[in-house]
């Protein structure tokens, strides 16, 4: 897996996290984004916005951000299988 990008989580990200497509490696439309801290894992929505940026959000996203404020979130690409 290669690193797509890194984001430092802040309180302002509780509603959603908006970011650039990091070298065009993400597809358009909505995808499920799996997030893990090595122990727990969550699945959030990631969708492409009309301005070409992406937004991560979901039912438990705000809680996840509050628990991990100031943590570095690293986005990795994953190949099929």
mmCIF file of C-alpha atoms in Angstrom:
data_model
loop_
_atom_site.group_PDB
_atom_site.id
_atom_site.type_symbol
_atom_site.label_atom_id
_atom_site.label_comp_id
_atom_site.label_asym_id
_atom_site.label_seq_id
_atom_site.Cartn_x
_atom_site.Cartn_y
_atom_site.Cartn_z
ATOM 1 C CA UNK A 1 0.000 0.000 0.000
ATOM 2 C CA UNK A 2 1.266 3.444 -0.832
ATOM 3 C CA UNK A 3 0.521 6.638 1.079
ATOM 4 C CA UNK A 4 -2.007 8.910 -0.633
ATOM 5 C CA UNK A 5 -1.750 11.686 1.945
ATOM 6 C CA UNK A 6 -1.772 12.646 5.605
ATOM 7 C CA UNK A 7 -4.154 14.875 7.563
ATOM 8 C CA UNK A 8 -3.908 16.097 11.158
ATOM 9 C CA UNK A 9 -7.403 15.675 12.674
ATOM 10 C CA UNK A 10 -8.821 18.809 14.322
ATOM 11 C CA UNK A 11 -12.114 19.665 15.999
ATOM 12 C CA UNK A 12 -13.262 21.447 12.850
ATOM 13 C CA UNK A 13 -13.292 18.043 11.086
ATOM 14 C CA UNK A 14 -16.109 16.637 13.284
ATOM 15 C CA UNK A 15 -18.829 17.205 10.664
ATOM 16 C CA UNK A 16 -16.645 16.047 7.781
ATOM 17 C CA UNK A 17 -13.102 16.086 6.483
ATOM 18 C CA UNK A 18 -12.628 17.631 3.063
ATOM 19 C CA UNK A 19 -9.390 16.951 1.198
ATOM 20 C CA UNK A 20 -7.857 16.923 -2.271
ATOM 21 C CA UNK A 21 -7.739 13.732 -4.322
ATOM 22 C CA UNK A 22 -4.025 13.247 -3.631
ATOM 23 C CA UNK A 23 -2.605 12.624 -7.087
ATOM 24 C CA UNK A 24 -5.863 11.342 -8.589
ATOM 25 C CA UNK A 25 -5.670 7.919 -6.961
ATOM 26 C CA UNK A 26 -9.249 7.957 -5.663
ATOM 27 C CA UNK A 27 -12.197 7.121 -7.900
ATOM 28 C CA UNK A 28 -15.143 9.422 -8.462
ATOM 29 C CA UNK A 29 -18.463 8.860 -6.723
ATOM 30 C CA UNK A 30 -18.981 7.348 -3.283
ATOM 31 C CA UNK A 31 -16.650 4.765 -1.767
ATOM 32 C CA UNK A 32 -16.470 3.076 1.614
ATOM 33 C CA UNK A 33 -13.344 4.129 3.464
ATOM 34 C CA UNK A 34 -12.054 1.717 6.101
ATOM 35 C CA UNK A 35 -10.201 3.380 8.975
ATOM 36 C CA UNK A 36 -8.245 1.375 11.541
ATOM 37 C CA UNK A 37 -6.081 2.258 14.512
ATOM 38 C CA UNK A 38 -4.589 -1.214 14.701
ATOM 39 C CA UNK A 39 -7.182 -2.400 17.230
ATOM 40 C CA UNK A 40 -10.571 -1.050 16.148
ATOM 41 C CA UNK A 41 -11.846 -0.292 12.680
ATOM 42 C CA UNK A 42 -14.594 1.919 11.279
ATOM 43 C CA UNK A 43 -16.152 2.388 7.851
ATOM 44 C CA UNK A 44 -16.948 5.924 6.727
ATOM 45 C CA UNK A 45 -18.378 7.400 3.540
ATOM 46 C CA UNK A 46 -15.988 9.099 1.167
ATOM 47 C CA UNK A 47 -17.496 10.928 -1.783
ATOM 48 C CA UNK A 48 -16.246 13.220 -4.494
ATOM 49 C CA UNK A 49 -17.621 16.752 -4.417
ATOM 50 C CA UNK A 50 -18.444 18.929 -7.430
ATOM 51 C CA UNK A 51 -15.238 20.930 -6.900
ATOM 52 C CA UNK A 52 -13.139 17.759 -7.338
ATOM 53 C CA UNK A 53 -12.322 17.418 -3.658
ATOM 54 C CA UNK A 54 -13.375 14.508 -1.458
ATOM 55 C CA UNK A 55 -15.333 14.486 1.787
ATOM 56 C CA UNK A 56 -15.195 11.866 4.549
ATOM 57 C CA UNK A 57 -18.204 11.642 6.833
ATOM 58 C CA UNK A 58 -20.514 9.095 8.389
ATOM 59 C CA UNK A 59 -22.577 8.128 11.390
ATOM 60 C CA UNK A 60 -19.622 7.733 13.773
ATOM 61 C CA UNK A 61 -17.225 10.179 12.113
ATOM 62 C CA UNK A 62 -17.695 13.002 14.671
ATOM 63 C CA UNK A 63 -17.090 10.640 17.573
ATOM 64 C CA UNK A 64 -14.011 9.227 15.846
ATOM 65 C CA UNK A 65 -12.575 12.730 15.335
ATOM 66 C CA UNK A 66 -13.278 13.768 18.951
ATOM 67 C CA UNK A 67 -11.475 10.653 20.210
ATOM 68 C CA UNK A 68 -8.544 11.231 17.860
ATOM 69 C CA UNK A 69 -8.177 15.023 17.773
ATOM 70 C CA UNK A 70 -4.577 15.996 16.945
ATOM 71 C CA UNK A 71 -3.845 12.507 15.605
ATOM 72 C CA UNK A 72 -2.332 12.092 12.171
ATOM 73 C CA UNK A 73 -4.668 10.272 9.775
ATOM 74 C CA UNK A 74 -2.742 8.591 6.963
ATOM 75 C CA UNK A 75 -4.631 7.662 3.815
ATOM 76 C CA UNK A 76 -3.314 4.599 1.980
ATOM 77 C CA UNK A 77 -4.271 3.218 -1.396
ATOM 78 C CA UNK A 78 -5.250 -0.435 -1.459
ATOM 79 C CA UNK A 79 -5.139 -2.575 -4.538
ATOM 80 C CA UNK A 80 -7.934 -5.069 -5.246
ATOM 81 C CA UNK A 81 -7.626 -8.276 -3.203
#
